[in-house]
Short mmCIF file of C-alpha atoms and ligand atoms in Angstrom, two decimals:
data_model
loop_
_atom_site.label_atom_id
_atom_site.label_comp_id
_atom_site.label_asym_id
_atom_site.label_seq_id
_atom_site.Cartn_x
_atom_site.Cartn_y
_atom_site.Cartn_z
CA UNK O 1 156.07 -133.38 -23.63
CA UNK O 2 158.76 -132.91 -26.22
CA UNK O 3 157.37 -132.06 -29.65
CA UNK O 4 154.48 -129.67 -28.82
CA UNK O 5 154.15 -127.23 -31.67
CA UNK O 6 154.69 -123.56 -30.87
CA UNK O 7 151.46 -121.56 -31.08
CA UNK O 8 150.38 -117.96 -30.83
CA UNK O 9 148.09 -117.94 -27.80
CA UNK O 10 145.19 -115.53 -28.42
CA UNK O 11 143.80 -113.52 -25.51
CA UNK O 12 140.01 -113.51 -25.82
CA UNK O 13 137.51 -111.34 -23.95
CA UNK O 14 134.59 -112.66 -21.92
CA UNK O 15 132.22 -110.60 -24.10
CA UNK O 16 130.01 -112.19 -26.80
CA UNK O 17 132.67 -111.78 -29.53
CA UNK O 18 135.40 -113.39 -27.42
CA UNK O 19 133.23 -116.29 -26.31
CA UNK O 20 131.91 -116.97 -29.80
CA UNK O 21 135.50 -117.00 -31.15
CA UNK O 22 136.45 -119.36 -28.29
CA UNK O 23 133.51 -121.60 -29.19
CA UNK O 24 134.55 -121.71 -32.85
CA UNK O 25 138.13 -122.56 -31.95
CA UNK O 26 136.94 -125.45 -29.78
CA UNK O 27 134.63 -126.74 -32.51
CA UNK O 28 137.62 -126.55 -34.83
CA UNK O 29 139.65 -128.89 -32.59
CA UNK O 30 141.73 -126.17 -30.94
CA UNK O 31 142.78 -125.81 -27.28
CA UNK O 32 141.15 -122.99 -25.31
CA UNK O 33 141.63 -122.20 -21.62
CA UNK O 34 138.55 -120.72 -19.96
CA UNK O 35 137.37 -119.63 -16.52
CA UNK O 36 135.19 -121.83 -14.35
CA UNK O 37 134.18 -121.02 -10.78
CA UNK O 38 136.68 -123.58 -9.43
CA UNK O 39 139.86 -123.10 -11.48
CA UNK O 40 140.67 -122.29 -15.12
CA UNK O 41 140.17 -125.30 -17.40
CA UNK O 42 142.07 -126.25 -20.57
CA UNK O 43 139.27 -127.17 -22.95
CA UNK O 44 139.08 -129.34 -26.05
CA UNK O 45 136.18 -130.90 -27.98
CA UNK O 46 135.68 -134.13 -26.01
CA UNK O 47 134.39 -135.98 -29.09
CA UNK O 48 137.58 -135.22 -31.06
CA UNK O 49 140.41 -137.57 -30.10
CA UNK O 50 143.05 -135.47 -31.85
CA UNK O 51 141.96 -132.33 -29.98
CA UNK O 52 142.00 -134.25 -26.69
CA UNK O 53 145.50 -135.53 -27.45
CA UNK O 54 146.52 -131.87 -27.66
CA UNK O 55 145.49 -131.38 -24.02
CA UNK O 56 147.76 -134.19 -22.85
CA UNK O 57 150.62 -132.80 -24.95
CA UNK O 58 150.23 -129.18 -23.78
CA UNK O 59 149.96 -130.21 -20.13
CA UNK O 60 152.66 -132.86 -20.33
CA UNK O 61 150.09 -135.09 -18.61
CA UNK O 62 150.39 -138.88 -18.32
CA UNK O 63 147.87 -140.31 -20.76
CA UNK O 64 146.32 -142.77 -18.28
CA UNK O 65 144.62 -139.85 -16.60
CA UNK O 66 140.95 -139.40 -17.63
CA UNK O 67 139.51 -135.89 -17.99
CA UNK O 68 136.42 -134.21 -16.58
CA UNK O 69 133.80 -133.66 -19.29
CA UNK O 70 131.93 -130.33 -19.10
CA UNK O 71 128.40 -129.92 -20.42
CA UNK O 72 125.86 -127.09 -20.37
CA UNK O 73 122.74 -128.96 -19.24
CA UNK O 74 121.47 -132.00 -17.37
CA UNK O 75 119.97 -133.25 -20.63
CA UNK O 76 123.39 -133.16 -22.28
CA UNK O 77 124.73 -135.21 -19.35
CA UNK O 78 121.91 -137.76 -19.63
CA UNK O 79 122.76 -138.20 -23.33
CA UNK O 80 126.28 -139.30 -22.36
CA UNK O 81 125.83 -141.44 -19.26
CA UNK O 82 123.43 -143.43 -17.10
CA UNK O 83 122.37 -141.63 -13.92
CA UNK O 84 121.10 -143.71 -11.00
CA UNK O 85 118.89 -142.15 -8.30
CA UNK O 86 121.85 -140.85 -6.26
CA UNK O 87 123.54 -139.31 -9.30
CA UNK O 88 120.33 -137.61 -10.36
CA UNK O 89 119.71 -136.28 -6.87
CA UNK O 90 123.24 -134.81 -6.68
CA UNK O 91 123.02 -133.30 -10.16
CA UNK O 92 119.70 -131.64 -9.39
CA UNK O 93 120.93 -130.31 -6.04
CA UNK O 94 124.35 -129.03 -7.05
CA UNK O 95 124.56 -128.36 -10.81
CA UNK O 96 125.63 -125.97 -12.07
CA UNK O 97 128.42 -125.94 -9.48
CA UNK O 98 131.70 -127.32 -8.15
CA UNK O 99 130.67 -131.01 -8.15
CA UNK O 100 131.86 -133.68 -10.61
CA UNK O 101 129.81 -136.88 -10.77
CA UNK O 102 131.28 -140.18 -12.02
CA UNK O 103 128.69 -142.38 -13.75
CA UNK O 104 128.71 -145.24 -16.31
CA UNK O 105 129.08 -144.02 -19.90
CA UNK O 106 126.28 -144.95 -22.28
CA UNK O 107 127.04 -147.47 -25.02
CA UNK O 108 126.40 -144.81 -27.69
CA UNK O 109 128.41 -142.14 -25.85
CA UNK O 110 130.37 -140.16 -28.51
CA UNK O 111 133.20 -139.13 -26.18
CA UNK O 112 136.70 -139.98 -27.37
CA UNK O 113 138.27 -142.98 -25.62
CA UNK O 114 141.33 -140.88 -24.98
CA UNK O 115 139.32 -138.33 -22.95
CA UNK O 116 138.03 -141.20 -20.77
CA UNK O 117 141.40 -142.99 -20.76
CA UNK O 118 139.55 -146.08 -21.93
CA UNK O 119 137.28 -146.32 -18.84
CA UNK O 120 133.62 -147.41 -18.94
CA UNK O 121 132.74 -144.49 -16.67
CA UNK O 122 132.77 -140.75 -17.20
CA UNK O 123 133.31 -137.78 -14.86
CA UNK O 124 130.76 -135.04 -15.68
CA UNK O 125 130.27 -131.48 -14.49
CA UNK O 126 128.14 -128.43 -15.33
CA UNK O 127 130.24 -125.43 -14.25
CA UNK O 128 128.52 -122.43 -12.67
CA UNK O 129 130.67 -119.56 -13.99
CA UNK O 130 128.54 -117.65 -16.53
CA UNK O 131 131.45 -117.43 -19.02
CA UNK O 132 131.90 -121.22 -18.89
CA UNK O 133 128.19 -121.77 -19.38
CA UNK O 134 128.03 -119.34 -22.34
CA UNK O 135 131.08 -120.97 -23.90
CA UNK O 136 129.67 -124.51 -23.54
CA UNK O 137 126.45 -123.37 -25.13
CA UNK O 138 128.39 -121.81 -28.01
CA UNK O 139 130.36 -125.03 -28.55
CA UNK O 140 127.27 -127.26 -28.42
CA UNK O 141 129.45 -130.29 -27.67
CA UNK O 142 130.92 -131.78 -24.50
CA UNK O 143 134.24 -130.16 -23.57
CA UNK O 144 137.03 -132.08 -21.86
CA UNK O 145 138.87 -129.77 -19.48
CA UNK O 146 141.47 -130.52 -16.86
CA UNK O 147 142.94 -127.63 -14.92
CA UNK O 148 144.91 -125.35 -17.28
CA UNK O 149 148.36 -125.88 -15.79
CA UNK O 150 151.39 -127.96 -16.76
CA UNK O 151 150.97 -131.39 -15.19
CA UNK O 152 151.94 -131.48 -11.51
CA UNK O 153 151.96 -127.69 -11.13
CA UNK O 154 149.63 -125.54 -9.03
CA UNK O 155 146.19 -125.11 -10.64
CA UNK O 156 145.45 -121.69 -12.20
CA UNK O 157 142.85 -119.35 -10.72
CA UNK O 158 143.57 -116.39 -13.04
CA UNK O 159 144.28 -116.04 -16.79
CA UNK O 160 147.78 -114.83 -15.87
CA UNK O 161 148.47 -118.15 -14.10
CA UNK O 162 147.37 -119.98 -17.25
CA UNK O 163 149.76 -117.93 -19.40
CA UNK O 164 152.65 -118.52 -16.98
CA UNK O 165 152.37 -122.24 -17.70
CA UNK O 166 150.88 -122.53 -21.19
CA UNK O 167 151.60 -119.40 -23.27
CA UNK O 168 152.71 -120.61 -26.71
CA UNK O 169 151.38 -124.13 -26.09
CA UNK O 170 147.61 -123.51 -26.50
CA UNK O 171 145.46 -121.62 -29.00
CA UNK O 172 143.62 -119.18 -26.75
CA UNK O 173 142.77 -118.07 -23.23
CA UNK O 174 139.46 -116.48 -22.26
CA UNK O 175 140.64 -113.61 -20.03
CA UNK O 176 138.09 -113.76 -17.22
CA UNK O 177 138.19 -112.79 -13.56
CA UNK O 178 139.71 -114.75 -10.66
CA UNK O 179 138.01 -118.07 -10.00
CA UNK O 180 135.46 -117.58 -7.22
CA UNK O 181 135.87 -120.98 -5.49
CA UNK O 182 139.60 -121.44 -6.09
CA UNK O 183 139.98 -125.23 -5.66
CA UNK O 184 138.86 -127.92 -8.12
CA UNK O 185 135.45 -129.55 -7.99
CA UNK O 186 134.61 -132.26 -5.50
CA UNK O 187 134.49 -135.63 -7.32
CA UNK O 188 131.84 -138.16 -6.24
CA UNK O 189 131.59 -141.59 -7.83
CA UNK O 190 128.07 -142.95 -8.11
CA UNK O 191 129.43 -146.29 -9.38
CA UNK O 192 129.59 -147.40 -5.74
CA UNK O 193 126.82 -147.66 -3.17
CA UNK O 194 126.95 -145.55 -1.10
CA UNK O 195 128.54 -142.97 -3.40
CA UNK O 196 132.24 -142.41 -2.81
CA UNK O 197 134.13 -139.13 -2.55
CA UNK O 198 137.15 -139.55 -4.85
CA UNK O 199 138.49 -136.02 -4.41
CA UNK O 200 137.59 -133.35 -1.84
CA UNK O 201 137.01 -130.02 -3.54
CA UNK O 202 134.96 -126.85 -3.83
CA UNK O 203 131.73 -128.41 -2.57
CA UNK O 204 131.92 -129.44 1.09
CA UNK O 205 131.38 -133.10 2.05
CA UNK O 206 128.80 -132.02 4.63
CA UNK O 207 126.53 -130.45 1.96
CA UNK O 208 126.64 -133.59 -0.20
CA UNK O 209 125.93 -135.94 2.70
CA UNK O 210 122.99 -133.81 3.75
CA UNK O 211 121.37 -134.13 0.32
CA UNK O 212 122.11 -137.88 0.07
CA UNK O 213 120.94 -138.50 3.63
CA UNK O 214 123.93 -140.84 3.91
CA UNK O 215 127.62 -140.69 4.67
CA UNK O 216 129.90 -140.75 1.60
CA UNK O 217 132.29 -143.68 1.32
CA UNK O 218 136.00 -142.91 1.21
CA UNK O 219 138.63 -144.52 -1.05
CA UNK O 220 139.96 -147.23 1.32
CA UNK O 221 143.16 -146.39 3.19
CA UNK O 222 145.20 -143.38 2.18
CA UNK O 223 148.30 -145.60 1.92
CA UNK O 224 146.61 -147.79 -0.68
CA UNK O 225 145.28 -144.71 -2.42
CA UNK O 226 148.84 -143.47 -2.93
CA UNK O 227 149.81 -146.48 -5.00
CA UNK O 228 146.47 -147.23 -6.69
CA UNK O 229 144.48 -144.01 -6.76
CA UNK O 230 140.75 -144.48 -7.42
CA UNK O 231 140.51 -141.19 -9.20
CA UNK O 232 143.44 -142.01 -11.44
CA UNK O 233 144.66 -138.41 -11.46
CA UNK O 234 145.05 -138.30 -7.72
CA UNK O 235 148.78 -138.92 -7.73
CA UNK O 236 150.22 -137.99 -4.37
CA UNK O 237 152.77 -135.40 -5.52
CA UNK O 238 150.66 -132.83 -7.31
CA UNK O 239 149.92 -129.13 -6.96
CA UNK O 240 153.64 -128.70 -6.40
CA UNK O 241 155.27 -125.29 -6.13
CA UNK O 242 159.04 -125.25 -6.73
CA UNK O 243 159.81 -124.46 -3.09
CA UNK O 244 159.60 -127.18 -0.44
CA UNK O 245 156.40 -127.07 1.64
CA UNK O 246 156.35 -127.62 5.43
CA UNK O 247 152.89 -128.30 6.88
CA UNK O 248 151.35 -127.53 10.29
CA UNK O 249 154.09 -125.06 11.04
CA UNK O 250 153.95 -123.47 14.51
CA UNK O 251 156.89 -121.20 13.79
CA UNK O 252 158.64 -119.58 10.82
CA UNK O 253 162.27 -120.58 10.36
CA UNK O 254 165.15 -118.70 8.74
CA UNK O 255 164.71 -118.41 4.96
CA UNK O 256 161.08 -119.54 4.91
CA UNK O 257 158.03 -117.86 3.42
CA UNK O 258 154.81 -118.08 5.48
CA UNK O 259 151.34 -119.21 4.42
CA UNK O 260 149.00 -118.30 7.28
CA UNK O 261 145.36 -118.74 8.25
CA UNK O 262 143.32 -116.93 10.87
CA UNK O 263 144.34 -114.38 13.45
CA UNK O 264 146.52 -116.45 15.82
CA UNK O 265 150.08 -115.09 15.93
CA UNK O 266 152.90 -117.41 14.82
CA UNK O 267 156.42 -117.50 16.28
CA UNK O 268 159.14 -115.99 14.13
CA UNK O 269 156.68 -114.23 11.80
CA UNK O 270 159.09 -111.30 11.44
CA UNK O 271 161.65 -113.67 9.89
CA UNK O 272 159.39 -114.61 6.96
CA UNK O 273 160.86 -113.86 3.51
CA UNK O 274 157.27 -113.24 2.40
CA UNK O 275 153.93 -113.89 4.05
CA UNK O 276 150.34 -114.32 2.88
CA UNK O 277 147.35 -114.89 5.13
CA UNK O 278 144.68 -116.94 3.29
CA UNK O 279 141.95 -115.50 5.50
CA UNK O 280 142.78 -113.34 8.53
CA UNK O 281 139.16 -113.74 9.69
CA UNK O 282 139.38 -117.52 9.45
CA UNK O 283 136.89 -118.05 6.59
CA UNK O 284 137.55 -121.35 4.76
CA UNK O 285 135.81 -120.29 1.52
CA UNK O 286 137.93 -117.15 1.36
CA UNK O 287 141.01 -119.28 2.06
CA UNK O 288 140.18 -121.78 -0.72
CA UNK O 289 139.78 -118.93 -3.22
CA UNK O 290 143.20 -117.54 -2.25
CA UNK O 291 145.14 -120.82 -1.94
CA UNK O 292 146.65 -121.49 -5.39
CA UNK O 293 147.45 -117.84 -6.09
CA UNK O 294 149.20 -117.62 -2.71
CA UNK O 295 151.30 -120.72 -3.43
CA UNK O 296 152.36 -119.25 -6.78
CA UNK O 297 153.20 -115.86 -5.25
CA UNK O 298 155.18 -117.31 -2.34
CA UNK O 299 157.01 -119.55 -4.79
CA UNK O 300 158.33 -116.50 -6.62
CA UNK O 301 159.63 -114.95 -3.38
CA UNK O 302 162.77 -117.04 -3.75
CA UNK O 303 162.23 -118.73 -0.38
CA UNK O 304 163.66 -122.25 -0.15
CA UNK O 305 160.59 -123.42 1.73
CA UNK O 306 157.03 -122.37 2.46
CA UNK O 307 155.88 -122.90 6.08
CA UNK O 308 152.12 -123.47 6.26
CA UNK O 309 150.14 -122.79 9.43
CA UNK O 310 147.42 -125.33 10.38
CA UNK O 311 144.06 -125.02 8.55
CA UNK O 312 140.88 -126.56 10.08
CA UNK O 313 139.70 -129.80 8.43
CA UNK O 314 135.94 -129.22 8.13
CA UNK O 315 134.00 -127.80 5.15
CA UNK O 316 136.30 -126.54 2.38
CA UNK O 317 139.18 -127.15 4.81
CA UNK O 318 139.15 -130.78 3.66
CA UNK O 319 140.03 -129.75 0.08
CA UNK O 320 142.54 -127.11 1.25
CA UNK O 321 144.37 -129.65 3.43
CA UNK O 322 144.31 -132.24 0.63
CA UNK O 323 145.96 -129.83 -1.83
CA UNK O 324 148.51 -128.70 0.78
CA UNK O 325 149.40 -132.31 1.62
CA UNK O 326 150.01 -132.97 -2.08
CA UNK O 327 152.06 -129.79 -2.42
CA UNK O 328 154.22 -131.01 0.50
CA UNK O 329 154.61 -134.60 -0.76
CA UNK O 330 158.03 -135.85 -1.91
CA UNK O 331 158.58 -135.03 -5.60
CA UNK O 332 159.46 -137.71 -8.08
O1 LIG S 401 137.16 -128.04 -10.94
C1 LIG S 401 137.52 -128.94 -11.72
O2 LIG S 401 137.14 -130.11 -11.60
C2 LIG S 401 138.45 -128.53 -12.86
C3 LIG S 401 137.69 -127.54 -13.73
C4 LIG S 401 138.46 -127.14 -14.96
O3 LIG S 401 136.43 -128.06 -14.07
N1 LIG S 401 138.87 -129.68 -13.62
C5 LIG S 401 139.74 -130.59 -13.10
O4 LIG S 401 140.02 -131.60 -13.96
O5 LIG S 401 140.23 -130.53 -11.99
P1 LIG S 401 141.27 -132.54 -13.84
O6 LIG S 401 141.36 -133.25 -15.16
O7 LIG S 401 142.48 -131.78 -13.39
O8 LIG S 401 140.89 -133.60 -12.78
C6 LIG S 401 140.18 -134.73 -13.18
C7 LIG S 401 140.10 -135.71 -12.08
C8 LIG S 401 141.31 -136.59 -12.07
O9 LIG S 401 141.71 -136.86 -10.74
C9 LIG S 401 140.81 -137.84 -12.77
O10 LIG S 401 141.56 -138.95 -12.43
C10 LIG S 401 139.37 -137.90 -12.28
O11 LIG S 401 138.97 -136.56 -12.33
N2 LIG S 401 138.50 -138.67 -13.17
C11 LIG S 401 138.14 -138.40 -14.43
N3 LIG S 401 137.37 -139.36 -14.93
C12 LIG S 401 137.22 -140.29 -13.98
C13 LIG S 401 136.54 -141.53 -13.88
N4 LIG S 401 135.85 -142.02 -14.91
N5 LIG S 401 136.61 -142.22 -12.72
C14 LIG S 401 137.31 -141.71 -11.69
N6 LIG S 401 137.98 -140.56 -11.71
C15 LIG S 401 137.94 -139.84 -12.84
MG1 LIG S 402 144.65 -130.59 -12.25
#
């Protein structure tokens, strides 16, 4: 976005003083990036339209894209939206945690229309990271927070990633540790019956289906989803490093960097400009936690392309493959 004002971005600690300062800034309509267990979020008071507008400006994000609203308790969620039996069951099973639930907003819901992009529904999440929880309690209001990256870039899993993209564009960053999960929350819409998985993420489909006792619906065909995404933010080209991305690579070609998984050897490995193995022991949770940092690191290697070895599709592999597919998609 063109006219974003230049700001001094404060670095705040995760101690009580830092978090209380962060809470005051948010209550004052300022933009504060903070750690969650999935990725770092760029927070603003979700009841303050002007503050929310600042998120779109700092991210350079298209304004039709609604934001996830973060709250500290189930009661706070129930004040904002109507939970049916499925939504309540999922909230009780998985909150706090890497699950976002889409439910109808209540008529008296004080969230800004801009945060919801004018929809009648709202995407809600209670994050599990203790710093996020303490911050939300300090704010005492719902906090809108997309991932704290420039729009279309790889999501941040460390405060340094946030500063790479947003230093000078936001008011503060809470300087926490690396995000434990490493990919964004799974988004489930309870507007449909059965509930529908709008975005694979840090909570595995299998765990959700076990609690529901039913199979989650999927947004129709992927081709249709590319042109009319159900989660409006699920544009196909997203999570894009600057380098080209080549998926399901069985060899490394001249000039490529390598993103590997597991212990199987890959042809031409010695040629790699740089190489990172997401999890030599083949653990999908470890791989998810390492994914976005690895894409950023390999992108700075100067390689023209990143060759990505196959990653299994089950568990968190569904979210990893989704993000990789988006990183590889043609850019517009
Ligand atoms: O892990 C996460 O979810 C992170 C951390 C910071 O909590 N947040 C995050 O937010 O990934 P964001 O804004 O990058 O992704 C929001 C997604 C978008 O795809 C958006 O379209 C979808 O949620 N969404 C928001 N409200 C929705 C609604 N009412 N119906 C359907 N999709 C919705
Ligand atoms: Mg994002």
